[in-house]
Amino acid sequence: QADVAVVELREVNLYHWGNVASVLTPVERIRNALLLGKIDTALEQVKGDGDLDLVRTLGTSRHPVTQDYEELLKPPCTTLPRLEDLGVSRNETDDLKAVADIDWPALLRDDGESSLLDLAAAVSDNEEVVCLILCNVGGASLAADLDSALLVALASNAPRDDGSGSHAGTAAVLLTKGARVQSLPAKYVTPTLARIACYCPTDVVRRVRDDLGDVFWNADGTAGNRTVLHAAAEAGRADIIADVLLPAQRIDLAAEDASGRVAAECAVAGGHLDVVRV
């Protein structure tokens, strides 16, 4: 008898930041309380009723989908609200410390353009919310926003022994979207990025490899002495091993992690027999 899973789907419209906040799960809402508070602040800063009356009087077209005048005045989720505009400054970071106990004054951007994306990146195991935020965002400032969020994610990353509390998933999303390794301070240019890249498309792995240079191939002392080969094997990424790692002729198939396991053993433990065949 086959198991049957019932999945309930609903249509989601992401026109403004209020829509984004409304689709978070209850658990995500709890874990992203400050983010939601800042979204509420952004919505409260919407132009007043007088402006809405003016929009109607001038006959400005309604929202193309919802046909609602007011929707036109809400902050669209194509542009990231700036934390400085929402009352966050380097001198007042107590609220941010509740999200992640990191050196926020050093991580907030010098140009005052840190965004909501940084708040989401600071929350562990939050890659789905980060994806949601980035769903419609674009523009010339996006590259700097991605770089900033990647720095926050790496600075916040302190996974527990059971693997929870990690920011690796968020970092992988940001790298895939275009965050640049070369934008990071030297202390964050470590083999950890090589391991994280193993959860990204192959072209991102190549980009990270080129940006990291020799560091890409080093064992990660902060993660059980695992190499990028161990990481690719654990992730079941036979494509990365075949197309990126093996052709470079810089991996040691017999390299052991801190537990004495070679990469092939990691692959078998995860049920990734296609990796072993490579």
PDB file of C-alpha atoms in Angstrom:
ATOM      1  CA  GLN A   1       0.000   0.000   0.000  1.00  0.00           C
ATOM      2  CA  ALA A   2       1.503   3.278  -1.116  1.00  0.00           C
ATOM      3  CA  ASP A   3       1.719   6.206   1.258  1.00  0.00           C
ATOM      4  CA  VAL A   4      -0.369   9.184   0.195  1.00  0.00           C
ATOM      5  CA  ALA A   5       0.624  12.722   1.120  1.00  0.00           C
ATOM      6  CA  VAL A   6      -1.923  15.518   0.907  1.00  0.00           C
ATOM      7  CA  VAL A   7      -0.386  18.898   0.149  1.00  0.00           C
ATOM      8  CA  GLU A   8      -2.429  22.071   0.389  1.00  0.00           C
ATOM      9  CA  LEU A   9      -1.369  24.823  -1.968  1.00  0.00           C
ATOM     10  CA  ARG A  10      -2.483  28.417  -2.100  1.00  0.00           C
ATOM     11  CA  GLU A  11      -1.792  31.221  -4.516  1.00  0.00           C
ATOM     12  CA  VAL A  12       0.528  33.895  -3.166  1.00  0.00           C
ATOM     13  CA  ASN A  13       0.650  37.446  -4.525  1.00  0.00           C
ATOM     14  CA  LEU A  14       3.792  39.379  -3.690  1.00  0.00           C
ATOM     15  CA  TYR A  15       3.111  42.979  -4.649  1.00  0.00           C
ATOM     16  CA  HIS A  16       4.242  44.823  -1.522  1.00  0.00           C
ATOM     17  CA  TRP A  17       6.012  44.002   1.753  1.00  0.00           C
ATOM     18  CA  GLY A  18       2.741  43.438   3.558  1.00  0.00           C
ATOM     19  CA  ASN A  19       2.123  40.491   1.219  1.00  0.00           C
ATOM     20  CA  VAL A  20       5.546  39.049   2.025  1.00  0.00           C
ATOM     21  CA  ALA A  21       4.909  39.224   5.763  1.00  0.00           C
ATOM     22  CA  SER A  22       1.484  37.614   5.430  1.00  0.00           C
ATOM     23  CA  VAL A  23       2.743  34.363   3.891  1.00  0.00           C
ATOM     24  CA  LEU A  24       5.264  33.449   6.586  1.00  0.00           C
ATOM     25  CA  THR A  25       4.484  30.358   8.634  1.00  0.00           C
ATOM     26  CA  PRO A  26       3.748  30.746  12.366  1.00  0.00           C
ATOM     27  CA  VAL A  27       7.238  29.508  13.237  1.00  0.00           C
ATOM     28  CA  GLU A  28       8.833  31.853  10.713  1.00  0.00           C
ATOM     29  CA  ARG A  29       6.859  34.740  12.172  1.00  0.00           C
ATOM     30  CA  ILE A  30       8.177  34.021  15.651  1.00  0.00           C
ATOM     31  CA  ARG A  31      11.765  33.670  14.491  1.00  0.00           C
ATOM     32  CA  ASN A  32      11.557  36.785  12.304  1.00  0.00           C
ATOM     33  CA  ALA A  33       9.744  39.018  14.789  1.00  0.00           C
ATOM     34  CA  LEU A  34      12.067  42.003  14.312  1.00  0.00           C
ATOM     35  CA  LEU A  35      11.900  41.671  10.528  1.00  0.00           C
ATOM     36  CA  LEU A  36       8.106  41.736  10.678  1.00  0.00           C
ATOM     37  CA  GLY A  37       8.213  44.718  13.009  1.00  0.00           C
ATOM     38  CA  LYS A  38      10.316  46.653  10.517  1.00  0.00           C
ATOM     39  CA  ILE A  39       7.967  45.673   7.682  1.00  0.00           C
ATOM     40  CA  ASP A  40       5.103  47.077   9.776  1.00  0.00           C
ATOM     41  CA  THR A  41       7.112  50.283  10.180  1.00  0.00           C
ATOM     42  CA  ALA A  42       7.615  50.473   6.420  1.00  0.00           C
ATOM     43  CA  LEU A  43       3.876  50.031   5.861  1.00  0.00           C
ATOM     44  CA  GLU A  44       3.089  52.739   8.420  1.00  0.00           C
ATOM     45  CA  GLN A  45       5.282  55.129   6.490  1.00  0.00           C
ATOM     46  CA  VAL A  46       2.956  54.797   3.487  1.00  0.00           C
ATOM     47  CA  LYS A  47       1.579  58.099   2.250  1.00  0.00           C
ATOM     48  CA  GLY A  48      -1.493  59.316   4.119  1.00  0.00           C
ATOM     49  CA  ASP A  49      -5.148  59.426   3.146  1.00  0.00           C
ATOM     50  CA  GLY A  50      -4.741  62.834   1.496  1.00  0.00           C
ATOM     51  CA  ASP A  51      -2.310  61.381  -0.990  1.00  0.00           C
ATOM     52  CA  LEU A  52      -4.658  58.486  -1.622  1.00  0.00           C
ATOM     53  CA  ASP A  53      -7.458  60.963  -2.370  1.00  0.00           C
ATOM     54  CA  LEU A  54      -5.134  62.776  -4.758  1.00  0.00           C
ATOM     55  CA  VAL A  55      -4.327  59.538  -6.544  1.00  0.00           C
ATOM     56  CA  ARG A  56      -8.033  58.912  -7.056  1.00  0.00           C
ATOM     57  CA  THR A  57      -8.761  62.502  -8.110  1.00  0.00           C
ATOM     58  CA  LEU A  58      -6.030  62.501 -10.731  1.00  0.00           C
ATOM     59  CA  GLY A  59      -7.344  59.242 -12.079  1.00  0.00           C
ATOM     60  CA  THR A  60      -4.069  57.404 -11.560  1.00  0.00           C
ATOM     61  CA  SER A  61      -4.492  53.860 -12.753  1.00  0.00           C
ATOM     62  CA  ARG A  62      -5.317  51.232 -10.190  1.00  0.00           C
ATOM     63  CA  HIS A  63      -2.997  48.377  -9.344  1.00  0.00           C
ATOM     64  CA  PRO A  64      -2.840  46.250 -12.525  1.00  0.00           C
ATOM     65  CA  VAL A  65      -3.753  43.060 -10.694  1.00  0.00           C
ATOM     66  CA  THR A  66      -5.643  43.901  -7.506  1.00  0.00           C
ATOM     67  CA  GLN A  67      -7.432  46.973  -8.951  1.00  0.00           C
ATOM     68  CA  ASP A  68      -6.864  48.644  -5.576  1.00  0.00           C
ATOM     69  CA  TYR A  69      -5.768  52.290  -5.387  1.00  0.00           C
ATOM     70  CA  GLU A  70      -4.143  51.851  -1.989  1.00  0.00           C
ATOM     71  CA  GLU A  71      -1.924  49.050  -3.254  1.00  0.00           C
ATOM     72  CA  LEU A  72      -0.115  51.621  -5.383  1.00  0.00           C
ATOM     73  CA  LEU A  73       1.040  53.483  -2.270  1.00  0.00           C
ATOM     74  CA  LYS A  74       2.425  50.531  -0.319  1.00  0.00           C
ATOM     75  CA  PRO A  75       6.180  49.840  -0.501  1.00  0.00           C
ATOM     76  CA  PRO A  76       6.654  47.361  -3.370  1.00  0.00           C
ATOM     77  CA  CYS A  77       8.664  44.223  -2.703  1.00  0.00           C
ATOM     78  CA  THR A  78      10.779  44.999  -5.764  1.00  0.00           C
ATOM     79  CA  THR A  79      12.848  47.381  -3.618  1.00  0.00           C
ATOM     80  CA  LEU A  80      14.430  46.588  -0.247  1.00  0.00           C
ATOM     81  CA  PRO A  81      13.542  48.977   2.586  1.00  0.00           C
ATOM     82  CA  ARG A  82      16.620  50.439   4.315  1.00  0.00           C
ATOM     83  CA  LEU A  83      17.133  49.818   8.022  1.00  0.00           C
ATOM     84  CA  GLU A  84      18.230  53.397   8.593  1.00  0.00           C
ATOM     85  CA  ASP A  85      14.870  54.595   7.257  1.00  0.00           C
ATOM     86  CA  LEU A  86      13.177  52.188   9.680  1.00  0.00           C
ATOM     87  CA  GLY A  87      14.896  53.522  12.789  1.00  0.00           C
ATOM     88  CA  VAL A  88      17.979  51.282  12.932  1.00  0.00           C
ATOM     89  CA  SER A  89      21.385  52.902  13.384  1.00  0.00           C
ATOM     90  CA  ARG A  90      24.869  51.898  14.479  1.00  0.00           C
ATOM     91  CA  ASN A  91      24.238  53.582  17.797  1.00  0.00           C
ATOM     92  CA  GLU A  92      21.053  51.629  18.518  1.00  0.00           C
ATOM     93  CA  THR A  93      21.612  47.923  17.892  1.00  0.00           C
ATOM     94  CA  ASP A  94      20.052  46.328  20.993  1.00  0.00           C
ATOM     95  CA  ASP A  95      17.111  45.008  18.969  1.00  0.00           C
ATOM     96  CA  LEU A  96      19.505  43.548  16.431  1.00  0.00           C
ATOM     97  CA  LYS A  97      21.433  41.748  19.175  1.00  0.00           C
ATOM     98  CA  ALA A  98      18.253  39.808  19.934  1.00  0.00           C
ATOM     99  CA  VAL A  99      18.350  38.455  16.371  1.00  0.00           C
ATOM    100  CA  ALA A 100      22.043  37.549  16.369  1.00  0.00           C
ATOM    101  CA  ASP A 101      24.680  38.307  18.977  1.00  0.00           C
ATOM    102  CA  ILE A 102      27.236  39.676  16.542  1.00  0.00           C
ATOM    103  CA  ASP A 103      29.113  42.939  16.101  1.00  0.00           C
ATOM    104  CA  TRP A 104      26.303  44.776  14.322  1.00  0.00           C
ATOM    105  CA  PRO A 105      27.979  48.218  14.316  1.00  0.00           C
ATOM    106  CA  ALA A 106      30.868  46.713  12.346  1.00  0.00           C
ATOM    107  CA  LEU A 107      28.539  44.869   9.967  1.00  0.00           C
ATOM    108  CA  LEU A 108      26.083  47.631   9.122  1.00  0.00           C
ATOM    109  CA  ARG A 109      27.067  49.310   5.882  1.00  0.00           C
ATOM    110  CA  ASP A 110      29.108  52.504   5.928  1.00  0.00           C
ATOM    111  CA  ASP A 111      26.774  54.089   3.391  1.00  0.00           C
ATOM    112  CA  GLY A 112      23.740  53.575   5.646  1.00  0.00           C
ATOM    113  CA  GLU A 113      22.133  51.271   3.079  1.00  0.00           C
ATOM    114  CA  SER A 114      21.791  48.071   5.138  1.00  0.00           C
ATOM    115  CA  SER A 115      18.427  46.514   4.339  1.00  0.00           C
ATOM    116  CA  LEU A 116      15.720  44.141   5.520  1.00  0.00           C
ATOM    117  CA  LEU A 117      17.676  41.369   3.821  1.00  0.00           C
ATOM    118  CA  ASP A 118      20.385  41.705   6.482  1.00  0.00           C
ATOM    119  CA  LEU A 119      17.813  41.031   9.219  1.00  0.00           C
ATOM    120  CA  ALA A 120      16.627  37.874   7.479  1.00  0.00           C
ATOM    121  CA  ALA A 121      20.204  36.712   6.858  1.00  0.00           C
ATOM    122  CA  ALA A 122      21.012  36.977  10.570  1.00  0.00           C
ATOM    123  CA  VAL A 123      18.320  34.436  11.520  1.00  0.00           C
ATOM    124  CA  SER A 124      19.530  30.828  11.459  1.00  0.00           C
ATOM    125  CA  ASP A 125      17.902  28.224   9.201  1.00  0.00           C
ATOM    126  CA  ASN A 126      16.074  31.048   7.447  1.00  0.00           C
ATOM    127  CA  GLU A 127      16.866  30.413   3.799  1.00  0.00           C
ATOM    128  CA  GLU A 128      13.196  30.085   2.797  1.00  0.00           C
ATOM    129  CA  VAL A 129      12.396  33.541   4.144  1.00  0.00           C
ATOM    130  CA  VAL A 130      15.505  34.933   2.422  1.00  0.00           C
ATOM    131  CA  CYS A 131      14.314  33.399  -0.862  1.00  0.00           C
ATOM    132  CA  LEU A 132      10.897  34.966  -0.345  1.00  0.00           C
ATOM    133  CA  ILE A 133      12.410  38.403   0.242  1.00  0.00           C
ATOM    134  CA  LEU A 134      14.548  38.099  -2.885  1.00  0.00           C
ATOM    135  CA  CYS A 135      11.694  36.815  -5.040  1.00  0.00           C
ATOM    136  CA  ASN A 136      10.968  40.126  -6.794  1.00  0.00           C
ATOM    137  CA  VAL A 137      13.870  42.334  -5.740  1.00  0.00           C
ATOM    138  CA  GLY A 138      16.036  43.857  -8.447  1.00  0.00           C
ATOM    139  CA  GLY A 139      17.822  47.043  -9.345  1.00  0.00           C
ATOM    140  CA  ALA A 140      21.339  48.411  -9.357  1.00  0.00           C
ATOM    141  CA  SER A 141      21.730  48.183  -5.588  1.00  0.00           C
ATOM    142  CA  LEU A 142      21.003  44.458  -5.386  1.00  0.00           C
ATOM    143  CA  ALA A 143      24.649  43.372  -5.740  1.00  0.00           C
ATOM    144  CA  ALA A 144      25.700  45.392  -2.675  1.00  0.00           C
ATOM    145  CA  ASP A 145      22.631  44.146  -0.761  1.00  0.00           C
ATOM    146  CA  LEU A 146      23.579  40.526  -1.467  1.00  0.00           C
ATOM    147  CA  ASP A 147      27.191  41.135  -0.425  1.00  0.00           C
ATOM    148  CA  SER A 148      26.074  42.768   2.823  1.00  0.00           C
ATOM    149  CA  ALA A 149      23.672  39.940   3.657  1.00  0.00           C
ATOM    150  CA  LEU A 150      26.332  37.304   2.935  1.00  0.00           C
ATOM    151  CA  LEU A 151      28.661  38.986   5.422  1.00  0.00           C
ATOM    152  CA  VAL A 152      25.911  39.027   8.075  1.00  0.00           C
ATOM    153  CA  ALA A 153      25.070  35.357   7.444  1.00  0.00           C
ATOM    154  CA  LEU A 154      28.693  34.256   7.783  1.00  0.00           C
ATOM    155  CA  ALA A 155      29.253  36.397  10.878  1.00  0.00           C
ATOM    156  CA  SER A 156      26.138  34.856  12.467  1.00  0.00           C
ATOM    157  CA  ASN A 157      26.945  31.269  11.501  1.00  0.00           C
ATOM    158  CA  ALA A 158      27.439  29.119  14.606  1.00  0.00           C
ATOM    159  CA  PRO A 159      25.741  25.771  13.981  1.00  0.00           C
ATOM    160  CA  ARG A 160      25.070  23.410  16.856  1.00  0.00           C
ATOM    161  CA  ASP A 161      26.291  19.803  16.968  1.00  0.00           C
ATOM    162  CA  ASP A 162      22.988  18.551  15.554  1.00  0.00           C
ATOM    163  CA  GLY A 163      23.337  20.826  12.523  1.00  0.00           C
ATOM    164  CA  SER A 164      20.625  23.275  13.534  1.00  0.00           C
ATOM    165  CA  GLY A 165      21.337  26.946  14.001  1.00  0.00           C
ATOM    166  CA  SER A 166      23.213  27.133  10.715  1.00  0.00           C
ATOM    167  CA  HIS A 167      23.304  29.991   8.237  1.00  0.00           C
ATOM    168  CA  ALA A 168      24.816  27.844   5.478  1.00  0.00           C
ATOM    169  CA  GLY A 169      21.525  27.555   3.604  1.00  0.00           C
ATOM    170  CA  THR A 170      21.097  31.316   3.590  1.00  0.00           C
ATOM    171  CA  ALA A 171      24.692  31.802   2.437  1.00  0.00           C
ATOM    172  CA  ALA A 172      24.120  29.297  -0.383  1.00  0.00           C
ATOM    173  CA  VAL A 173      21.034  31.224  -1.523  1.00  0.00           C
ATOM    174  CA  LEU A 174      22.936  34.516  -1.488  1.00  0.00           C
ATOM    175  CA  LEU A 175      25.888  33.070  -3.405  1.00  0.00           C
ATOM    176  CA  THR A 176      23.490  31.630  -5.976  1.00  0.00           C
ATOM    177  CA  LYS A 177      21.800  35.030  -6.355  1.00  0.00           C
ATOM    178  CA  GLY A 178      25.177  36.655  -7.003  1.00  0.00           C
ATOM    179  CA  ALA A 179      26.793  37.599  -3.674  1.00  0.00           C
ATOM    180  CA  ARG A 180      30.510  38.089  -4.232  1.00  0.00           C
ATOM    181  CA  VAL A 181      33.216  36.328  -2.227  1.00  0.00           C
ATOM    182  CA  GLN A 182      35.677  39.104  -3.035  1.00  0.00           C
ATOM    183  CA  SER A 183      33.474  41.568  -1.144  1.00  0.00           C
ATOM    184  CA  LEU A 184      34.138  39.790   2.163  1.00  0.00           C
ATOM    185  CA  PRO A 185      36.735  40.747   4.780  1.00  0.00           C
ATOM    186  CA  ALA A 186      39.685  38.331   4.814  1.00  0.00           C
ATOM    187  CA  LYS A 187      38.571  36.588   8.030  1.00  0.00           C
ATOM    188  CA  TYR A 188      35.505  35.206   6.245  1.00  0.00           C
ATOM    189  CA  VAL A 189      37.356  33.952   3.155  1.00  0.00           C
ATOM    190  CA  THR A 190      37.663  30.389   4.418  1.00  0.00           C
ATOM    191  CA  PRO A 191      37.045  26.791   3.266  1.00  0.00           C
ATOM    192  CA  THR A 192      33.571  27.113   4.791  1.00  0.00           C
ATOM    193  CA  LEU A 193      32.532  28.934   1.619  1.00  0.00           C
ATOM    194  CA  ALA A 194      33.708  26.008  -0.495  1.00  0.00           C
ATOM    195  CA  ARG A 195      31.531  23.631   1.519  1.00  0.00           C
ATOM    196  CA  ILE A 196      28.540  25.968   1.287  1.00  0.00           C
ATOM    197  CA  ALA A 197      29.008  26.283  -2.472  1.00  0.00           C
ATOM    198  CA  CYS A 198      28.387  22.547  -2.816  1.00  0.00           C
ATOM    199  CA  TYR A 199      24.688  23.336  -2.355  1.00  0.00           C
ATOM    200  CA  CYS A 200      24.719  25.821  -5.235  1.00  0.00           C
ATOM    201  CA  PRO A 201      24.574  25.372  -9.023  1.00  0.00           C
ATOM    202  CA  THR A 202      27.792  24.236 -10.676  1.00  0.00           C
ATOM    203  CA  ASP A 203      28.549  27.639 -12.185  1.00  0.00           C
ATOM    204  CA  VAL A 204      28.462  29.161  -8.685  1.00  0.00           C
ATOM    205  CA  VAL A 205      30.869  26.500  -7.442  1.00  0.00           C
ATOM    206  CA  ARG A 206      33.281  27.462 -10.208  1.00  0.00           C
ATOM    207  CA  ARG A 207      32.969  31.142  -9.322  1.00  0.00           C
ATOM    208  CA  VAL A 208      33.601  30.464  -5.640  1.00  0.00           C
ATOM    209  CA  ARG A 209      36.551  28.233  -6.543  1.00  0.00           C
ATOM    210  CA  ASP A 210      38.109  30.994  -8.619  1.00  0.00           C
ATOM    211  CA  ASP A 211      37.502  33.623  -5.927  1.00  0.00           C
ATOM    212  CA  LEU A 212      38.873  31.488  -3.080  1.00  0.00           C
ATOM    213  CA  GLY A 213      41.945  30.231  -4.914  1.00  0.00           C
ATOM    214  CA  ASP A 214      43.982  27.778  -2.835  1.00  0.00           C
ATOM    215  CA  VAL A 215      41.630  28.221   0.129  1.00  0.00           C
ATOM    216  CA  PHE A 216      38.950  26.360  -1.826  1.00  0.00           C
ATOM    217  CA  TRP A 217      40.903  23.119  -1.581  1.00  0.00           C
ATOM    218  CA  ASN A 218      41.892  23.322   2.090  1.00  0.00           C
ATOM    219  CA  ALA A 219      40.298  21.245   4.831  1.00  0.00           C
ATOM    220  CA  ASP A 220      37.854  23.172   7.021  1.00  0.00           C
ATOM    221  CA  GLY A 221      39.157  23.044  10.568  1.00  0.00           C
ATOM    222  CA  THR A 222      35.914  24.541  11.882  1.00  0.00           C
ATOM    223  CA  ALA A 223      33.842  21.694  10.422  1.00  0.00           C
ATOM    224  CA  GLY A 224      35.512  18.438  11.355  1.00  0.00           C
ATOM    225  CA  ASN A 225      38.412  18.897   8.952  1.00  0.00           C
ATOM    226  CA  ARG A 226      36.169  18.188   5.982  1.00  0.00           C
ATOM    227  CA  THR A 227      37.266  19.153   2.495  1.00  0.00           C
ATOM    228  CA  VAL A 228      35.176  20.384  -0.398  1.00  0.00           C
ATOM    229  CA  LEU A 229      35.189  16.775  -1.631  1.00  0.00           C
ATOM    230  CA  HIS A 230      33.607  15.607   1.634  1.00  0.00           C
ATOM    231  CA  ALA A 231      31.001  18.354   1.318  1.00  0.00           C
ATOM    232  CA  ALA A 232      30.140  17.486  -2.283  1.00  0.00           C
ATOM    233  CA  ALA A 233      29.875  13.797  -1.365  1.00  0.00           C
ATOM    234  CA  GLU A 234      27.577  14.539   1.585  1.00  0.00           C
ATOM    235  CA  ALA A 235      25.404  16.726  -0.638  1.00  0.00           C
ATOM    236  CA  GLY A 236      25.182  14.026  -3.307  1.00  0.00           C
ATOM    237  CA  ARG A 237      26.698  16.338  -5.903  1.00  0.00           C
ATOM    238  CA  ALA A 238      28.192  13.921  -8.393  1.00  0.00           C
ATOM    239  CA  ASP A 239      28.066  16.734 -10.965  1.00  0.00           C
ATOM    240  CA  ILE A 240      30.382  18.969  -8.930  1.00  0.00           C
ATOM    241  CA  ILE A 241      32.829  16.136  -8.345  1.00  0.00           C
ATOM    242  CA  ALA A 242      32.882  15.117 -12.009  1.00  0.00           C
ATOM    243  CA  ASP A 243      32.844  18.580 -13.588  1.00  0.00           C
ATOM    244  CA  VAL A 244      34.732  20.776 -11.110  1.00  0.00           C
ATOM    245  CA  LEU A 245      36.761  18.817  -8.574  1.00  0.00           C
ATOM    246  CA  LEU A 246      38.236  15.863 -10.454  1.00  0.00           C
ATOM    247  CA  PRO A 247      39.360  17.825 -13.551  1.00  0.00           C
ATOM    248  CA  ALA A 248      41.399  20.185 -11.342  1.00  0.00           C
ATOM    249  CA  GLN A 249      43.441  17.232 -10.030  1.00  0.00           C
ATOM    250  CA  ARG A 250      43.757  18.893  -6.624  1.00  0.00           C
ATOM    251  CA  ILE A 251      41.668  16.603  -4.451  1.00  0.00           C
ATOM    252  CA  ASP A 252      42.868  13.703  -2.349  1.00  0.00           C
ATOM    253  CA  LEU A 253      40.377  10.849  -2.495  1.00  0.00           C
ATOM    254  CA  ALA A 254      41.995   9.333   0.600  1.00  0.00           C
ATOM    255  CA  ALA A 255      41.754  12.508   2.706  1.00  0.00           C
ATOM    256  CA  GLU A 256      40.061  11.820   6.036  1.00  0.00           C
ATOM    257  CA  ASP A 257      37.926  14.153   8.109  1.00  0.00           C
ATOM    258  CA  ALA A 258      38.205  14.410  11.893  1.00  0.00           C
ATOM    259  CA  SER A 259      36.126  11.232  12.224  1.00  0.00           C
ATOM    260  CA  GLY A 260      38.456   9.275   9.964  1.00  0.00           C
ATOM    261  CA  ARG A 261      36.005   9.139   7.054  1.00  0.00           C
ATOM    262  CA  VAL A 262      36.949   9.565   3.429  1.00  0.00           C
ATOM    263  CA  ALA A 263      34.553  11.270   1.035  1.00  0.00           C
ATOM    264  CA  ALA A 264      33.257   7.984  -0.386  1.00  0.00           C
ATOM    265  CA  GLU A 265      32.120   6.934   3.080  1.00  0.00           C
ATOM    266  CA  CYS A 266      30.246  10.217   3.470  1.00  0.00           C
ATOM    267  CA  ALA A 267      28.484   9.561   0.183  1.00  0.00           C
ATOM    268  CA  VAL A 268      27.490   6.019   1.162  1.00  0.00           C
ATOM    269  CA  ALA A 269      26.213   7.193   4.546  1.00  0.00           C
ATOM    270  CA  GLY A 270      23.923   9.630   2.713  1.00  0.00           C
ATOM    271  CA  GLY A 271      22.768   7.049   0.193  1.00  0.00           C
ATOM    272  CA  HIS A 272      24.482   8.827  -2.691  1.00  0.00           C
ATOM    273  CA  LEU A 273      25.773   5.828  -4.617  1.00  0.00           C
ATOM    274  CA  ASP A 274      26.033   7.854  -7.845  1.00  0.00           C
ATOM    275  CA  VAL A 275      28.773   9.868  -6.149  1.00  0.00           C
ATOM    276  CA  VAL A 276      30.728   6.692  -5.363  1.00  0.00           C
ATOM    277  CA  ARG A 277      30.457   5.589  -8.996  1.00  0.00           C
ATOM    278  CA  VAL A 278      32.068   8.842 -10.182  1.00  0.00           C
TER     279      VAL A 278
END
